[in-house]
CSV table of C-alpha atoms in Angstrom, one decimal:
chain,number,residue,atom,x,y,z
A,1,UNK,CA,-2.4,120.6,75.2
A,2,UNK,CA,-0.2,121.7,72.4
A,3,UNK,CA,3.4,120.1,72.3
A,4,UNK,CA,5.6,123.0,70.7
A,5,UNK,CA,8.9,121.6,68.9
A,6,UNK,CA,12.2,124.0,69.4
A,7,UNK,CA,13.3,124.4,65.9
A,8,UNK,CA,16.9,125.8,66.8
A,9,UNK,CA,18.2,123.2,69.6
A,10,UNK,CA,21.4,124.8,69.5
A,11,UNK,CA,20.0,128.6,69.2
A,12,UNK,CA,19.3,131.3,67.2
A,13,UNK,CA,21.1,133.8,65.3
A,14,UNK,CA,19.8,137.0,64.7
A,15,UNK,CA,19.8,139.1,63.1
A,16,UNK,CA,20.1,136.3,60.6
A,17,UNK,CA,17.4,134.9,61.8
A,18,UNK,CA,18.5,131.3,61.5
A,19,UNK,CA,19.3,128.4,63.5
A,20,UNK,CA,23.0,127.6,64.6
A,21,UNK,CA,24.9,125.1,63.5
A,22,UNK,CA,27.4,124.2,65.8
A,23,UNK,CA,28.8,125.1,69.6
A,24,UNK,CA,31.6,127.8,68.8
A,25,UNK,CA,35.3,126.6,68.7
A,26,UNK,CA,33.9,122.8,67.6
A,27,UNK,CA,35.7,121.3,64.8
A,28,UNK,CA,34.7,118.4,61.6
A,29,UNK,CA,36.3,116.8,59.1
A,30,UNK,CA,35.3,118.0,55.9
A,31,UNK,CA,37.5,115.1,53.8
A,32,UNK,CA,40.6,115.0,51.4
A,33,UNK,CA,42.8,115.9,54.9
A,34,UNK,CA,40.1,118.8,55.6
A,35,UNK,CA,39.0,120.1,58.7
A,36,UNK,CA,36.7,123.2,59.9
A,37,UNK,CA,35.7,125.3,62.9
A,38,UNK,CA,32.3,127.0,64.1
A,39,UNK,CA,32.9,130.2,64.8
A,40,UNK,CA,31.2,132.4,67.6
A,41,UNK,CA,28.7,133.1,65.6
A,42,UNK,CA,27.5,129.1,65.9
A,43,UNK,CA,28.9,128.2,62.1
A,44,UNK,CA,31.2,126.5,60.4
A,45,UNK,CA,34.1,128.7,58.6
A,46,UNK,CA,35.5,127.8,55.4
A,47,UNK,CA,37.7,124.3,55.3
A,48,UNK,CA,41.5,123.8,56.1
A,49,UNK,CA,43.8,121.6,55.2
A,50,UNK,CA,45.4,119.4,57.9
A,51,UNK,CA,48.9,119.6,56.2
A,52,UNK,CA,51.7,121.2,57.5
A,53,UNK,CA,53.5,121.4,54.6
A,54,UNK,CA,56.5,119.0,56.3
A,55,UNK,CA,57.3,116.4,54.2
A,56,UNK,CA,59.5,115.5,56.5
A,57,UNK,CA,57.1,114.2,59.4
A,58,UNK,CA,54.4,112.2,57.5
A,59,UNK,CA,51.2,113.0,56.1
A,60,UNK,CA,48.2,114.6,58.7
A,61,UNK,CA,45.2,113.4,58.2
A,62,UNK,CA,41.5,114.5,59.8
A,63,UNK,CA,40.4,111.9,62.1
A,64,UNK,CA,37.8,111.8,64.3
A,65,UNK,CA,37.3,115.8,63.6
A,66,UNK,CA,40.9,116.4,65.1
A,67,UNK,CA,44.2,116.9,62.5
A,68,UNK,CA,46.3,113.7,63.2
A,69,UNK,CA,50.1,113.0,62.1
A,70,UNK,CA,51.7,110.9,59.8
A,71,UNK,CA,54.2,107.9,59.6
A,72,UNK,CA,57.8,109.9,58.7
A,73,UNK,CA,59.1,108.5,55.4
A,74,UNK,CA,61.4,105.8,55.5
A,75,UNK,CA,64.9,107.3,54.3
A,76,UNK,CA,67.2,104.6,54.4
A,77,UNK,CA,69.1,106.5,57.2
A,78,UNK,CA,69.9,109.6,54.5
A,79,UNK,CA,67.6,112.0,56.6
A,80,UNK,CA,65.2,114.3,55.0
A,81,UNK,CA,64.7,117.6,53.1
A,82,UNK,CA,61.6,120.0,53.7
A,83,UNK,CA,60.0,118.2,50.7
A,84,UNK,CA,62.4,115.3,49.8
A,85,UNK,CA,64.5,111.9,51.4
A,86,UNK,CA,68.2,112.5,51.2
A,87,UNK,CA,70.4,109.4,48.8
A,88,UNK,CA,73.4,110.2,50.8
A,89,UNK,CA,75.1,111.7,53.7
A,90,UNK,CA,78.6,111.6,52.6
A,91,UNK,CA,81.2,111.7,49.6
A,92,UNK,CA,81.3,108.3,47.6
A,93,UNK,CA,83.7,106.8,45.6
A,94,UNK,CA,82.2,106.0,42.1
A,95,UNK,CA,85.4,103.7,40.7
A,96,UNK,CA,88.7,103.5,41.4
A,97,UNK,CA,89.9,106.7,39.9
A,98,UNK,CA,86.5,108.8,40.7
A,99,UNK,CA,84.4,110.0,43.0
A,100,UNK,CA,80.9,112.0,44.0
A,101,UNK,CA,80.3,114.8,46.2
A,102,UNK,CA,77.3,114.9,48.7
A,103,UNK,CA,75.6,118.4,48.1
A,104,UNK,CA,72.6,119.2,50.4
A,105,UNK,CA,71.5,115.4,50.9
A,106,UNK,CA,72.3,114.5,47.0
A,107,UNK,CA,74.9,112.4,45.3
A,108,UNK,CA,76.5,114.7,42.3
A,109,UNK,CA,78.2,113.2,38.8
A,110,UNK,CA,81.3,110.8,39.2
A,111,UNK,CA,84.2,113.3,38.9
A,112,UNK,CA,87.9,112.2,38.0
A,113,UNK,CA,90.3,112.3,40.8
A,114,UNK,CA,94.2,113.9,40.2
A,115,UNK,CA,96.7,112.0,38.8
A,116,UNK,CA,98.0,109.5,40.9
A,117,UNK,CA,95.4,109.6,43.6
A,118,UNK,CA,92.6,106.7,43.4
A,119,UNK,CA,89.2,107.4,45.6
A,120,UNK,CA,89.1,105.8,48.7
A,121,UNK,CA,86.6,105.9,51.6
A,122,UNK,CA,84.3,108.4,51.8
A,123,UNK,CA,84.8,109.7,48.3
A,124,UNK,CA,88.5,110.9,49.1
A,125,UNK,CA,91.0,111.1,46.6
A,126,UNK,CA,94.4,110.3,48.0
A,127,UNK,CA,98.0,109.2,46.7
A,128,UNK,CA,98.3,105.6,46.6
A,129,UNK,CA,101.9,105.5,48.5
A,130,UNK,CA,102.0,101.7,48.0
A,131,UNK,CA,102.4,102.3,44.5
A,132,UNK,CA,104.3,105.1,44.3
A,133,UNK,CA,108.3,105.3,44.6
A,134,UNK,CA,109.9,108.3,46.5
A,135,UNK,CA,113.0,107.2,46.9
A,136,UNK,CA,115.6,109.5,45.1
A,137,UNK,CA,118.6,106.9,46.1
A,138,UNK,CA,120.1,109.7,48.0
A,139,UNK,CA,120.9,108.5,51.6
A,140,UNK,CA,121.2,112.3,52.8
A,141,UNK,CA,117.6,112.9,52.3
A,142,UNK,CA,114.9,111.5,54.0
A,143,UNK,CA,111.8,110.3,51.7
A,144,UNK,CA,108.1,109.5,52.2
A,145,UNK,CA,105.2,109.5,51.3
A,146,UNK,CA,101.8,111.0,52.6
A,147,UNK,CA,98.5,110.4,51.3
A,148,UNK,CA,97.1,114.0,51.3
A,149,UNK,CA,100.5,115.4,49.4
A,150,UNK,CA,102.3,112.6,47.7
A,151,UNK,CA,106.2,112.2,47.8
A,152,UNK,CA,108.1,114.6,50.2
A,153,UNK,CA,111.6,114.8,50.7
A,154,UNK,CA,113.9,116.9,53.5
A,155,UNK,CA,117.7,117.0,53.4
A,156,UNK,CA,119.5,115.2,56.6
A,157,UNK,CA,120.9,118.2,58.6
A,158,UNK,CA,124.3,117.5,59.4
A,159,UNK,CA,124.4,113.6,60.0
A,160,UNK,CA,127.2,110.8,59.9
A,161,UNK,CA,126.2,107.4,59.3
A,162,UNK,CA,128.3,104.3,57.9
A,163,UNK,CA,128.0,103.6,54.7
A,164,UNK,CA,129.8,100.2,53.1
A,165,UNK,CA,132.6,100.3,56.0
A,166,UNK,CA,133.3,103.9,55.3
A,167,UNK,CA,131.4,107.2,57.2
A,168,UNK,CA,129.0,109.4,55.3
A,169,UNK,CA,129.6,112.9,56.1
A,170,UNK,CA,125.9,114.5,55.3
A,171,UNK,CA,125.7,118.8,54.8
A,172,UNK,CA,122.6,120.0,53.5
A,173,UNK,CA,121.7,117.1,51.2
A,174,UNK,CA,125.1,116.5,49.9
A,175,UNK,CA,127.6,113.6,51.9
A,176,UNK,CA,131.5,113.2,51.7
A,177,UNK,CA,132.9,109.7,53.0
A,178,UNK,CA,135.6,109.1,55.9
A,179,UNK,CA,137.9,106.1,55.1
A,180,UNK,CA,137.6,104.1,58.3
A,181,UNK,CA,140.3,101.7,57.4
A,182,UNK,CA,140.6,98.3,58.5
A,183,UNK,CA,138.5,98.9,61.6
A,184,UNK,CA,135.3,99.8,59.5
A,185,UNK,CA,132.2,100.8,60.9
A,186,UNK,CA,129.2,99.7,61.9
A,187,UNK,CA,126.1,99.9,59.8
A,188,UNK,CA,123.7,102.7,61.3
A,189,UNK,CA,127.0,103.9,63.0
A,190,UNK,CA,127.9,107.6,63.6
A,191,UNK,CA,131.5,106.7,64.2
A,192,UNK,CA,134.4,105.1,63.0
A,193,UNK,CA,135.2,101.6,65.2
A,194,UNK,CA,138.1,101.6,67.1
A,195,UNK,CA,138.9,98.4,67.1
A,196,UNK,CA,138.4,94.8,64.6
A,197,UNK,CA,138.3,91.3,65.1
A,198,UNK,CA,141.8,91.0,65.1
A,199,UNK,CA,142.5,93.5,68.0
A,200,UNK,CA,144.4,91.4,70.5
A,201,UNK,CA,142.7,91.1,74.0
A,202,UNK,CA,144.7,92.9,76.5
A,203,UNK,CA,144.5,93.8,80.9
A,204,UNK,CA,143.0,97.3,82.6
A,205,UNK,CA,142.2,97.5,86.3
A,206,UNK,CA,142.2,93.6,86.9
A,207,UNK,CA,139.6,93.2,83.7
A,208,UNK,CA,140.0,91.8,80.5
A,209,UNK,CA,139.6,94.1,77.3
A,210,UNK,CA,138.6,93.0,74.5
A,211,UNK,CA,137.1,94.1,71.1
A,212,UNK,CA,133.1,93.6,71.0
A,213,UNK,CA,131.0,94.9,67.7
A,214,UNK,CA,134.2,97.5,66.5
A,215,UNK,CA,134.2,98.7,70.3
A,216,UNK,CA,136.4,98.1,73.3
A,217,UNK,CA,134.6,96.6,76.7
A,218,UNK,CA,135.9,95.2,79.7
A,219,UNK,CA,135.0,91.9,81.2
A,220,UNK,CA,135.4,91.2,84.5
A,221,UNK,CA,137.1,87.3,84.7
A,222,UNK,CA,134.8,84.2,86.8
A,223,UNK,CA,135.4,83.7,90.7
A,224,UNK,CA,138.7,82.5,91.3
A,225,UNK,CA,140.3,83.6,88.0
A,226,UNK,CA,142.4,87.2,87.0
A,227,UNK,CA,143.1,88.6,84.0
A,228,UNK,CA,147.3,88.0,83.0
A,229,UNK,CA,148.5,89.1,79.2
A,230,UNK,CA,144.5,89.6,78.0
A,231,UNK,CA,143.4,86.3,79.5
A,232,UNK,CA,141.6,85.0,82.7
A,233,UNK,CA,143.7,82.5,84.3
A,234,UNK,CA,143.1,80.3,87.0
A,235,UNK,CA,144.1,81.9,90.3
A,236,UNK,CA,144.2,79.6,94.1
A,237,UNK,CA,142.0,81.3,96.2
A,238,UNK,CA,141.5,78.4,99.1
A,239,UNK,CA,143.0,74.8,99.8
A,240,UNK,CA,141.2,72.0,97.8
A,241,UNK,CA,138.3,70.6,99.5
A,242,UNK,CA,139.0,72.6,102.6
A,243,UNK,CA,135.9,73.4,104.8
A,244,UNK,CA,135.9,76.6,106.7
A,245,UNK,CA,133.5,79.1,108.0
A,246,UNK,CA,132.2,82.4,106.8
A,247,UNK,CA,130.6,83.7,109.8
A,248,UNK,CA,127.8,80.8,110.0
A,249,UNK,CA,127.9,80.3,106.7
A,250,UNK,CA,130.0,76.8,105.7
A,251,UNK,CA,132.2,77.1,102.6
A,252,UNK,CA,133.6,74.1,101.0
A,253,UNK,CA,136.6,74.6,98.5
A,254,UNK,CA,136.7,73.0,95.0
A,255,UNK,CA,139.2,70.3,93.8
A,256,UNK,CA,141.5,73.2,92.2
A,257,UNK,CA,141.3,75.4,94.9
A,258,UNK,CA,140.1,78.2,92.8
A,259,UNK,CA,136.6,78.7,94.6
A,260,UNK,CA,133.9,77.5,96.7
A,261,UNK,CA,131.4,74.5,95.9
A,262,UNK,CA,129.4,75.2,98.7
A,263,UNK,CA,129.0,78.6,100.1
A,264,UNK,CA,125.6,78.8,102.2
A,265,UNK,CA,124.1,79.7,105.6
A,266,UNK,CA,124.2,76.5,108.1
A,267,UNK,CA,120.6,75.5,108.7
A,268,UNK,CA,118.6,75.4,111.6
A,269,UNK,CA,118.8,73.6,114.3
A,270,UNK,CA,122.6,73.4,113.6
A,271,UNK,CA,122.8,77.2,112.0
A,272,UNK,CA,126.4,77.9,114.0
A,273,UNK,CA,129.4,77.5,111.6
A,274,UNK,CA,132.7,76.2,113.9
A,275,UNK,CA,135.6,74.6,111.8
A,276,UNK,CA,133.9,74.2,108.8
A,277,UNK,CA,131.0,72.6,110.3
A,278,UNK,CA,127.1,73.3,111.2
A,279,UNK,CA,127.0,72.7,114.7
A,280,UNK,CA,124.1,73.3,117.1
A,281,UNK,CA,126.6,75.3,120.2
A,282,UNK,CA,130.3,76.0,120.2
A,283,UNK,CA,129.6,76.7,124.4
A,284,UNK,CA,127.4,76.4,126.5
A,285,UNK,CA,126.6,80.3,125.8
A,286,UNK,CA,124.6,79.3,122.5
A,287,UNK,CA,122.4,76.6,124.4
A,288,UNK,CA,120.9,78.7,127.1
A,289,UNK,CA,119.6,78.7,130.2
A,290,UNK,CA,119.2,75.0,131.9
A,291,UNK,CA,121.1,73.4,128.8
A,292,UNK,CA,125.1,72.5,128.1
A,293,UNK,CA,126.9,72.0,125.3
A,294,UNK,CA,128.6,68.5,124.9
A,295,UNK,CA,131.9,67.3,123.5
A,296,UNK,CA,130.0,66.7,119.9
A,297,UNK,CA,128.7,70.4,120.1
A,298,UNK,CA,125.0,69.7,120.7
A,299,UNK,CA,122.6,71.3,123.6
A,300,UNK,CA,121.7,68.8,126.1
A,301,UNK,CA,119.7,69.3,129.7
A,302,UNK,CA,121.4,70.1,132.6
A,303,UNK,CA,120.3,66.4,133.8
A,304,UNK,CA,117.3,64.0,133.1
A,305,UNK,CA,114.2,64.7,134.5
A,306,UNK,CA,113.1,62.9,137.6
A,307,UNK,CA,116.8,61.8,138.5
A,308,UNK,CA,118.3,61.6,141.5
A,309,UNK,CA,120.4,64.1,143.0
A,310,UNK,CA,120.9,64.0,147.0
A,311,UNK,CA,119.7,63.6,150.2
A,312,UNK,CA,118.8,66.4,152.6
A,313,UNK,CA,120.7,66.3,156.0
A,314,UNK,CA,117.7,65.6,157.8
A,315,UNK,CA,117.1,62.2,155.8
A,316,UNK,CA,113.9,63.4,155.7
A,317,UNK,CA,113.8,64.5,151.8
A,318,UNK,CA,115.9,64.2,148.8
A,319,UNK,CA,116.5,66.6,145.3
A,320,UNK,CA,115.6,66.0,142.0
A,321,UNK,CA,116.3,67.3,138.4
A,322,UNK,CA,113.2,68.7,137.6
A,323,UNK,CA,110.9,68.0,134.2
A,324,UNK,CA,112.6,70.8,132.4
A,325,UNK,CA,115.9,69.3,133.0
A,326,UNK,CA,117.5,72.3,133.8
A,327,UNK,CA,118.2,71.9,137.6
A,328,UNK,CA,118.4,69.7,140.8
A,329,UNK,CA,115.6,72.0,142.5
A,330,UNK,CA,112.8,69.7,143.2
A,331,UNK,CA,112.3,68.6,146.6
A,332,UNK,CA,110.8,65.0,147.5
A,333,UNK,CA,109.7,64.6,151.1
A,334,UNK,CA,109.7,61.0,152.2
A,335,UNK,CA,106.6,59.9,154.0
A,336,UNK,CA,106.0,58.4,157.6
A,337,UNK,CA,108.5,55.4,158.4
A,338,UNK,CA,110.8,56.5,155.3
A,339,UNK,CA,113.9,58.1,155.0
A,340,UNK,CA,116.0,59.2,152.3
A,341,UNK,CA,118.4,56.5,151.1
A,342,UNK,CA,121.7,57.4,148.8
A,343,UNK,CA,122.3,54.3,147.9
A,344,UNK,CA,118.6,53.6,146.8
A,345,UNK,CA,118.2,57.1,145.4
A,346,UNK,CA,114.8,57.8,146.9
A,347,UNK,CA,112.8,57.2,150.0
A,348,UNK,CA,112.9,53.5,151.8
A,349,UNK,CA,111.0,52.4,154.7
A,350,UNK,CA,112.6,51.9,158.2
A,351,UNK,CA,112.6,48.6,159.6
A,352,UNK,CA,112.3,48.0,163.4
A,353,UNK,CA,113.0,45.0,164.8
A,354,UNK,CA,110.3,42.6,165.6
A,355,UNK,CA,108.1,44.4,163.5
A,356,UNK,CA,107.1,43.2,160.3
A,357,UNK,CA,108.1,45.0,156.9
A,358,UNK,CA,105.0,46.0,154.8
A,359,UNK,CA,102.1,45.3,157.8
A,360,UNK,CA,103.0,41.5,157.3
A,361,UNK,CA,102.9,39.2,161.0
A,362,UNK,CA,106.5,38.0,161.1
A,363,UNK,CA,108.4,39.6,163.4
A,364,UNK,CA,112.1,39.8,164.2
A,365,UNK,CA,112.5,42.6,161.1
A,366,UNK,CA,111.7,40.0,158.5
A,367,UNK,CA,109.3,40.1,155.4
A,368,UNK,CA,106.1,40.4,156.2
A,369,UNK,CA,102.8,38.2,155.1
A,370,UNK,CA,102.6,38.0,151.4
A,371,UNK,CA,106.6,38.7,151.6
A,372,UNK,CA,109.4,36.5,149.9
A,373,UNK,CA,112.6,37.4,150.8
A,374,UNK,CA,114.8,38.7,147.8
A,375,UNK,CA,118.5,40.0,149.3
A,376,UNK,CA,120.8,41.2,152.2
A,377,UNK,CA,122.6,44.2,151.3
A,378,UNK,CA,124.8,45.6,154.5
A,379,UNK,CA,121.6,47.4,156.6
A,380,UNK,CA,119.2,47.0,153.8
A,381,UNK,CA,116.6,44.2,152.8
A,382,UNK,CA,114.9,43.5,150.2
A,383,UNK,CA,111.4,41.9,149.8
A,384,UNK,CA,109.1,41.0,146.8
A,385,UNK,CA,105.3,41.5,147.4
A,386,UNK,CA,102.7,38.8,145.6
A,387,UNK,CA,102.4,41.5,142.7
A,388,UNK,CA,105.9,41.2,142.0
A,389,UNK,CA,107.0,44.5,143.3
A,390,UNK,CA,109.7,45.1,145.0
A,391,UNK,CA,109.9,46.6,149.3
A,392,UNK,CA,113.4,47.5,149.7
A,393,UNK,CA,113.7,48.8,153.7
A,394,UNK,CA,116.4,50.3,156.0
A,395,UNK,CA,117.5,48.5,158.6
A,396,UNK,CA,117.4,50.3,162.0
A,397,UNK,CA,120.4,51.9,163.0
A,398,UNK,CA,122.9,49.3,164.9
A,399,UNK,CA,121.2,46.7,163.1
A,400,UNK,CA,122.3,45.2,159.8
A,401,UNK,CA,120.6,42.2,157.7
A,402,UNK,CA,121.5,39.2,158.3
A,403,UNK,CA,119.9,35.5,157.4
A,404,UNK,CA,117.0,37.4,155.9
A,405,UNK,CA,116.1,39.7,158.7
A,406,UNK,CA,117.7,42.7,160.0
A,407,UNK,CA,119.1,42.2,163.8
């Protein structure tokens, strides 16, 4: 067998009659930043550079048969010209006195600056105001100073002002002065005063007028004081140390009767003002339902809870001021054996004679067992029990106690 060996593994041109090279469209690097193509016909055209001519964005390179970019320059933060790095990106000042333009990314020569201007930032030449004086002395024109055009000057239109006690009439630039006489003027001022120091006070509409700062003002006089030939004299509004009532508010009087020491609402719970004194009612209107007002003008219950009030007709039962203290509506019904005793204010038990009082064996309406007698009161008697409590009991009607027994 013969082995045949393909001479052209990529193919064959004709009518060149010669292998190919390369696949169309491939690329290699060549070196020196070089790079070329096979064409369609399976070879390599002529070599290229890789640049592309930009400074600016680094140097390309042929790497791994592909054009790669470069590192941009470093600058310095200037930016960058098609084939250059900027030294600037503004006007500098090169001394005190000059300065350099920034033309297309470049610093130009040092220049001089005008007379009277010194560079400042950003190469600028501007008047130095600080050193400069624009003041012409002339108080009818208004001076300054501006960096971009030096001193500037504009005549006061028209203005008054005072001027060593006397007013400065300014037209146009040029002033004439208005003697102000003994009143002067104020510095600053537009006007003459109208008054001086030595202007006597005198009275208008119940105030004092005096002479403040060349002008006249009126002051109204303290609390219990009115004005009389320019002066605030003491005037008696109220009798010393008397204590009244302003509504419920409790004024006291001072010691010269001229005004109030104490002037304020009366507080709670005695917030009612009567005869100069905080009180808690005046009536029994201001207390409310249930409550009365007493003789030292405080609410009090109708009556203590739980008293006593009467018996019913019946004897049966008996009222009592109930636990709000406002009425005698609370009925008590006595129990079986009791009735309602006046005198007792409550309940008692009934005696009967021959039976014993509180389930004890003696009989003949005496104390019972575990009884000691205590009292005979008319048709009531009155036990102790061991405990030490005391069984006070009712007599039977026609019966009275007697010799520790009712009969």
């Amino acid at each position: 067998n013969t082995v045949v060996i393909n001479p052209c593994p990529l193919g064959c041109q004709q009518p060149e009659n010669r292998c190919r090279e390369c696949n169309p469209g491939q690329t290699q690097c060549v070196g020196n930043g070089q790079i070329r193509t096979c064409g369609a016909n399976g070879f390599y055209g002529a070599p290229t550079s890789c640049s592309d001519g930009n400074f600016c964005n680094g140097t390309e390179t042929c790497q791994n048969n592909q054009c790669v970019g470069g590192a941009p320059p470093n600058c310095n933060g200037f930016g960058c010209q098609q084939n250059r790095c900027n030294n600037c990106n503004g006007g500098q000042c090169a001394s005190g006195t000059q300065f350099m333009t920034c033309d297309n990314g470049l610093l130009s020569a040092p220049r001089n600056c005008p007379t009277n201007q010194v560079c400042q930032g950003g190469g600028n030449c501007l008047f130095n105001c600080a050193a400069l004086n624009c003041n012409d002395n002339n108080s009818c024109t208004n001076d300054s100073c501006s960096p971009t055009a030096g001193c500037q000057r504009s005549n006061v239109p028209n203005r008054d002002q005072c001027v060593n006690g006397d007013i400065q009439s300014c037209t146009n630039g040029v002033f004439n002065n208005q003697d102000c006489g003994a009143n002067g003027c104020n510095p600053g001022s537009t006007f003459c005063n109208a008054c001086n120091a030595n202007t006597p006070a005198t009275c208008q509409n119940g105030q004092r007028r005096v002479c403040v700062n060349g002008q006249f003002q009126n002051q109204s006089c303290p609390q219990g004081q009115q004005c009389q030939n320019g002066a605030c004299v003491n005037v008696q509004v109220c009798t010393p140390l008397q204590q009244t009532c302003a509504g419920n508010n409790r004024q006291v009087c001072n010691a010269q009767g001229t005004g109030f020491t104490t002037n304020a609402p009366c507080p709670a719970p005695t917030n009612i003002c009567s005869g100069g004194q905080c009180v808690e009612c005046r009536n029994n209107a201001d207390c409310g339902a249930g409550r009365t007002c007493n003789a030292f003008n405080r609410c009090i219950s109708f009556c203590t809870p739980g008293s006593f009030n009467a018996c019913a007709a019946n004897g049966q039962s008996f009222t009592r001021c109930n636990a709000a203290g406002s009425a005698f509506n609370e009925v008590v019904n006595c129990g079986a054996g009791q009735t309602c005793s006046a005198a007792q204010q409550g309940c008692v038990t009934t005696l009967v004679p021959g039976v014993p009082v509180g389930g004890g064996l003696g009989g003949g309406g005496s104390c019972g067992i575990g009884q000691t007698f205590l009292s005979c009161n008319g048709t009531t008697l009155s036990c102790v029990l061991g405990d030490d409590r005391i069984v006070t009991s009712q007599c039977p009607a026609g019966t009275s106690c007697n010799g520790q027994r009712c009969q």
